[in-house]
PDB file of C-alpha atoms in Angstrom:
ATOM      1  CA  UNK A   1     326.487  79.526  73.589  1.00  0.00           C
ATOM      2  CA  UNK A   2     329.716  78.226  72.669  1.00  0.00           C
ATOM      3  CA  UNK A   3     329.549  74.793  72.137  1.00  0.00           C
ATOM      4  CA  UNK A   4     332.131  72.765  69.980  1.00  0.00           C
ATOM      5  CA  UNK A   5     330.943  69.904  67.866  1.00  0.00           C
ATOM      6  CA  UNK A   6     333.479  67.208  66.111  1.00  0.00           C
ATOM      7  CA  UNK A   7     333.721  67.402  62.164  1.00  0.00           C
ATOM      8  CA  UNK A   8     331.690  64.498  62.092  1.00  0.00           C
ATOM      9  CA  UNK A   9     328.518  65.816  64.570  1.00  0.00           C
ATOM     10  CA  UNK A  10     328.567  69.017  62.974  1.00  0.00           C
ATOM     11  CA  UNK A  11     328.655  67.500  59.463  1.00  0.00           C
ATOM     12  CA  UNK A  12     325.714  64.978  60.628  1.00  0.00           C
ATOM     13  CA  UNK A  13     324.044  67.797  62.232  1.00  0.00           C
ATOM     14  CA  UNK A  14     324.092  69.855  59.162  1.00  0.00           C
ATOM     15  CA  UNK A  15     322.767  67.176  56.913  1.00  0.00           C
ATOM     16  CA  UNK A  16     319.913  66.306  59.053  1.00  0.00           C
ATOM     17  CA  UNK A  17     319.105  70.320  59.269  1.00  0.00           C
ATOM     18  CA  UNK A  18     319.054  70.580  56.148  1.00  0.00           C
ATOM     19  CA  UNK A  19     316.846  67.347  55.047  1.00  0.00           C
ATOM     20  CA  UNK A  20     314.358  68.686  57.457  1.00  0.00           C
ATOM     21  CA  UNK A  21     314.254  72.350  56.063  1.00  0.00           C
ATOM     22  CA  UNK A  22     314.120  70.828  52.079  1.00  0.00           C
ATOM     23  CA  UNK A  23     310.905  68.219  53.428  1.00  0.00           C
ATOM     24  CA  UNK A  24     309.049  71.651  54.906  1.00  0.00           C
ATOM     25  CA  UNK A  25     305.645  72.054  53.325  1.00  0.00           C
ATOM     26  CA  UNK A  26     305.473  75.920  51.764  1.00  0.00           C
ATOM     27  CA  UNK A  27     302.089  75.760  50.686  1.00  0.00           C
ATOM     28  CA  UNK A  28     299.132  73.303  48.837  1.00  0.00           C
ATOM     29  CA  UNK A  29     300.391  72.037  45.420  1.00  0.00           C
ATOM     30  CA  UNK A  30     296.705  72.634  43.989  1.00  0.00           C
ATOM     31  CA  UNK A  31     293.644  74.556  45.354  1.00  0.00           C
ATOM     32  CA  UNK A  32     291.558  71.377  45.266  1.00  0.00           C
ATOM     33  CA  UNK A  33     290.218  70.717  49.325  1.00  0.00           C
ATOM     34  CA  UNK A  34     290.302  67.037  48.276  1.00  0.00           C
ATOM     35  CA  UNK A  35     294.384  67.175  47.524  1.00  0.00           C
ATOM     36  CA  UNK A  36     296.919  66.544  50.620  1.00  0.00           C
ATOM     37  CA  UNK A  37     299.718  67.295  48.908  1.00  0.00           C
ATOM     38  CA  UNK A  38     302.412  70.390  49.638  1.00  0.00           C
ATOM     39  CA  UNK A  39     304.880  71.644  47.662  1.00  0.00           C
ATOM     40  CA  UNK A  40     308.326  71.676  48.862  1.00  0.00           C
ATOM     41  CA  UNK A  41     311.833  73.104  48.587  1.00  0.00           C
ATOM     42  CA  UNK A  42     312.737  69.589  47.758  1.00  0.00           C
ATOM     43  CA  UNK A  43     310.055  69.952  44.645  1.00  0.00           C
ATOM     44  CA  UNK A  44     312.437  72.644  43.061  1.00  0.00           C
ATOM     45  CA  UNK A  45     315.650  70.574  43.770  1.00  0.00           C
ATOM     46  CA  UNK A  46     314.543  66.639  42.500  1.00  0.00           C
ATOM     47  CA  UNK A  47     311.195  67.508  41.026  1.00  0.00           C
ATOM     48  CA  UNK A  48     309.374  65.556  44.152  1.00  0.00           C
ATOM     49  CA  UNK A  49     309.646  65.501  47.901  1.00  0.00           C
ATOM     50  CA  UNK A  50     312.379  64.582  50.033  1.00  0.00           C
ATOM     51  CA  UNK A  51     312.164  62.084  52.749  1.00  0.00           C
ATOM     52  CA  UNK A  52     314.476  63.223  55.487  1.00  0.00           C
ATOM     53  CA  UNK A  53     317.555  60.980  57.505  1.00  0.00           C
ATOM     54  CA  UNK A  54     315.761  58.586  60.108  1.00  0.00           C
ATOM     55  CA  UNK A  55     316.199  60.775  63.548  1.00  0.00           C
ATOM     56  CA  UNK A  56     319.017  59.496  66.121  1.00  0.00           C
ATOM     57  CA  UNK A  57     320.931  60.612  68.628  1.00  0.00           C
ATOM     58  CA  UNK A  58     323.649  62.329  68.332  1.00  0.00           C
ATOM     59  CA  UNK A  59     326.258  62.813  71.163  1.00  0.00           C
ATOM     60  CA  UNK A  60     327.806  65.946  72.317  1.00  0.00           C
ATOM     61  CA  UNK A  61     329.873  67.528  74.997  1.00  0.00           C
ATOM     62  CA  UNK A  62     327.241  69.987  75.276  1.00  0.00           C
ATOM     63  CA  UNK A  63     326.266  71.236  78.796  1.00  0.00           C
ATOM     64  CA  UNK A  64     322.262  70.335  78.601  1.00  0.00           C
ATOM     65  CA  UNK A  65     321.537  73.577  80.666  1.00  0.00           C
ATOM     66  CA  UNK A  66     323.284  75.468  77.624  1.00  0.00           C
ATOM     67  CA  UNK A  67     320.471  73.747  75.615  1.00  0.00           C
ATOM     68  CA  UNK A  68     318.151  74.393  77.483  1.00  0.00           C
ATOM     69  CA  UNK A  69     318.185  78.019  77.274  1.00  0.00           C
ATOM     70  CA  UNK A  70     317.976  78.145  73.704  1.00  0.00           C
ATOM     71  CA  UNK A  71     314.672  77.107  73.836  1.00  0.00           C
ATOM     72  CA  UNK A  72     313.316  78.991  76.205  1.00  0.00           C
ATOM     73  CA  UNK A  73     312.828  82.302  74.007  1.00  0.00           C
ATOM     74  CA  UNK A  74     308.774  82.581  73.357  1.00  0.00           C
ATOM     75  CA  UNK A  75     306.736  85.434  71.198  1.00  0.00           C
ATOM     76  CA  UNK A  76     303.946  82.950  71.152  1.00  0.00           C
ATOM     77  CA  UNK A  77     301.776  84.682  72.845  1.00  0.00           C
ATOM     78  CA  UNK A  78     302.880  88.166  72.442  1.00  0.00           C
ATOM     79  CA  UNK A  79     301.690  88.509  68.857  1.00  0.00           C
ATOM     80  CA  UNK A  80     298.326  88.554  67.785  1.00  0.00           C
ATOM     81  CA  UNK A  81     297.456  85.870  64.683  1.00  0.00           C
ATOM     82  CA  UNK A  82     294.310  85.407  62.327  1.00  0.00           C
ATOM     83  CA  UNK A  83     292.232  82.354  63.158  1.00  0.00           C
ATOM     84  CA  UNK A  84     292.456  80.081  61.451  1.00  0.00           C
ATOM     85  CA  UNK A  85     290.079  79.613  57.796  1.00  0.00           C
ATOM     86  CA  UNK A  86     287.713  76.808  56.040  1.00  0.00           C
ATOM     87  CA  UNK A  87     289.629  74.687  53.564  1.00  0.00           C
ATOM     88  CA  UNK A  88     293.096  76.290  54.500  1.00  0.00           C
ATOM     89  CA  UNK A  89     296.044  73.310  54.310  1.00  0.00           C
ATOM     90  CA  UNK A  90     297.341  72.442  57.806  1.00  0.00           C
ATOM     91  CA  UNK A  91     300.321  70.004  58.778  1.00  0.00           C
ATOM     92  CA  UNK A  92     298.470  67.970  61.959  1.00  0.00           C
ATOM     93  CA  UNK A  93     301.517  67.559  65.015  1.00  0.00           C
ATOM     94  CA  UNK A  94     301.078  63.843  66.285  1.00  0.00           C
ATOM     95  CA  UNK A  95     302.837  63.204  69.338  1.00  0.00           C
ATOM     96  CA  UNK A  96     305.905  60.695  68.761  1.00  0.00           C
ATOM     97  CA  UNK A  97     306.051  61.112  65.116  1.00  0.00           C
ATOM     98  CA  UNK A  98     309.166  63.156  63.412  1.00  0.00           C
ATOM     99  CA  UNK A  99     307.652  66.602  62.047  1.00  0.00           C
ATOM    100  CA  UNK A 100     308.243  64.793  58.293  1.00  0.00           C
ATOM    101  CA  UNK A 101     305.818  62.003  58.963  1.00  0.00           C
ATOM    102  CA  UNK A 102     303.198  64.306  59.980  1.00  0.00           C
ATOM    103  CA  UNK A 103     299.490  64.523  58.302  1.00  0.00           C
ATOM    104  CA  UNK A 104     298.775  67.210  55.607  1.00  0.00           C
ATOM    105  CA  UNK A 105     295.043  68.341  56.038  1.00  0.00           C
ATOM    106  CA  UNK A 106     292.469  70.820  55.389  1.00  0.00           C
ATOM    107  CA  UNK A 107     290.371  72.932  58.066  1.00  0.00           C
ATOM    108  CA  UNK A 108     286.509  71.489  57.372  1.00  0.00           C
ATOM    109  CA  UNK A 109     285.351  73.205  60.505  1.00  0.00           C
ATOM    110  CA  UNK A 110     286.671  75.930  63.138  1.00  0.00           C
ATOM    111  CA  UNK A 111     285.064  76.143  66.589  1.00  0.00           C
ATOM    112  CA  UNK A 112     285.594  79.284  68.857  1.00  0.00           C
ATOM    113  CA  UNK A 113     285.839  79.596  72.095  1.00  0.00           C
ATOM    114  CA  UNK A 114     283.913  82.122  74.563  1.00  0.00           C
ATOM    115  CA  UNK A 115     286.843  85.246  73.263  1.00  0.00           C
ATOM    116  CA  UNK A 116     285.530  84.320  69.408  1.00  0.00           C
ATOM    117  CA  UNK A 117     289.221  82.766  68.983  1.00  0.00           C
ATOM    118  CA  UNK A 118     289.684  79.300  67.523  1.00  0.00           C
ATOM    119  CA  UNK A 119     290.582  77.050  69.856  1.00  0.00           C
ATOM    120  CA  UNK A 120     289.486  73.571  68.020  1.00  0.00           C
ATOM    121  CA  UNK A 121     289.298  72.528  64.321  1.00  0.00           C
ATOM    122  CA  UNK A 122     288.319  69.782  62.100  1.00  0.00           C
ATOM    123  CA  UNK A 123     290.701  68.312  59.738  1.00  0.00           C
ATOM    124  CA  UNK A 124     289.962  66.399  56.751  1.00  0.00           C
ATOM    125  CA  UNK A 125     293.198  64.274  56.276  1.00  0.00           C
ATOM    126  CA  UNK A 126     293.752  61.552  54.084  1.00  0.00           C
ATOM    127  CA  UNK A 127     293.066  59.394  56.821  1.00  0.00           C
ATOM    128  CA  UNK A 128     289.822  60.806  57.713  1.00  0.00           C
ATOM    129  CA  UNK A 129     288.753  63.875  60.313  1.00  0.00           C
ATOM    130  CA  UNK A 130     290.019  64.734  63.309  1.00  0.00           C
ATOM    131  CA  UNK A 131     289.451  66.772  65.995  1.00  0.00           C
ATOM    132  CA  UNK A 132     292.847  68.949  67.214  1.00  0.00           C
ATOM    133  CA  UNK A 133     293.536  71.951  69.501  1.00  0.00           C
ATOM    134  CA  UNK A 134     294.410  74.945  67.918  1.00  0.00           C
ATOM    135  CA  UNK A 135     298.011  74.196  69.456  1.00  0.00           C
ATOM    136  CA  UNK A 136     298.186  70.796  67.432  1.00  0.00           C
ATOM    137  CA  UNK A 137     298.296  72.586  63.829  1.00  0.00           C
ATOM    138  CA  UNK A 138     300.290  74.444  62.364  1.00  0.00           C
ATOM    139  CA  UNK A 139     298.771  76.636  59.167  1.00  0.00           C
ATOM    140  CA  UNK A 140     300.422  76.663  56.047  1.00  0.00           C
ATOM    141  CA  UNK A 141     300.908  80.008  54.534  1.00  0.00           C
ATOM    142  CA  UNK A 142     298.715  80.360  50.819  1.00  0.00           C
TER     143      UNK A 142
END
């Protein structure tokens, strides 16, 4: 793609990338089930997390079909992954919620499906348990 940005988007762009990247959760700050915490690049840089820019939009002359085919790349189901284990830290995906506001949990409870793969877990989250498709987590590595 060859898409050109102003100084300013790509600048703002930039930033926002990398507030996102330094607010990723690497893996659980302790091995206690009971703690929600992550550690973070942003741990090694100010000694605590970062919170990320608010999201907005940000305008560009950029042909959205361009865009579009960026995304359309998939190895999802192409490679073959563990299931998922008890008491192993997951960030919880919540529908119209930025990736940084997300819920850190732990796996209390994995149910199969009839191929013996996951498909549903428990999560014990600071909030209490829920009940997610295998789709909605995302496992962080230990």
């Amino acid at each position: 793609m060859n898409a050109r940005l102003t100084y300013e988007e790509l600048t703002t762009v930039l930033v926002e990338i990398e507030a996102v990247l330094n607010s990723r959760p690497i893996s659980p700050l302790s091995s206690d089930p009971s703690d929600y915490e992550a550690l973070t690049p942003g741990h090694f840089i100010t000694g605590s997390a970062l919170k990320s820019l608010p999201e907005r939009e940000v305008a560009a002359n950029i042909n959205p079909v361009d865009k579009w085919s960026q995304l359309l790349a998939r190895t999802k189901w192409t490679t073959d992954h563990a299931n998922i284990a008890k008491d192993a830290m997951n960030l919880v995906h919540e529908d119209n919620v930025p990736p940084q506001r997300w819920q850190l949990g732990r796996t209390i409870n994995a149910i199969p499906g009839k191929d013996t793969r996951v498909r549903v877990v428990d999560i014990r989250t600071s909030r209490g348990t829920n009940r997610r498709p295998i789709h909605k987590v995302a496992v962080l590595p230990i």
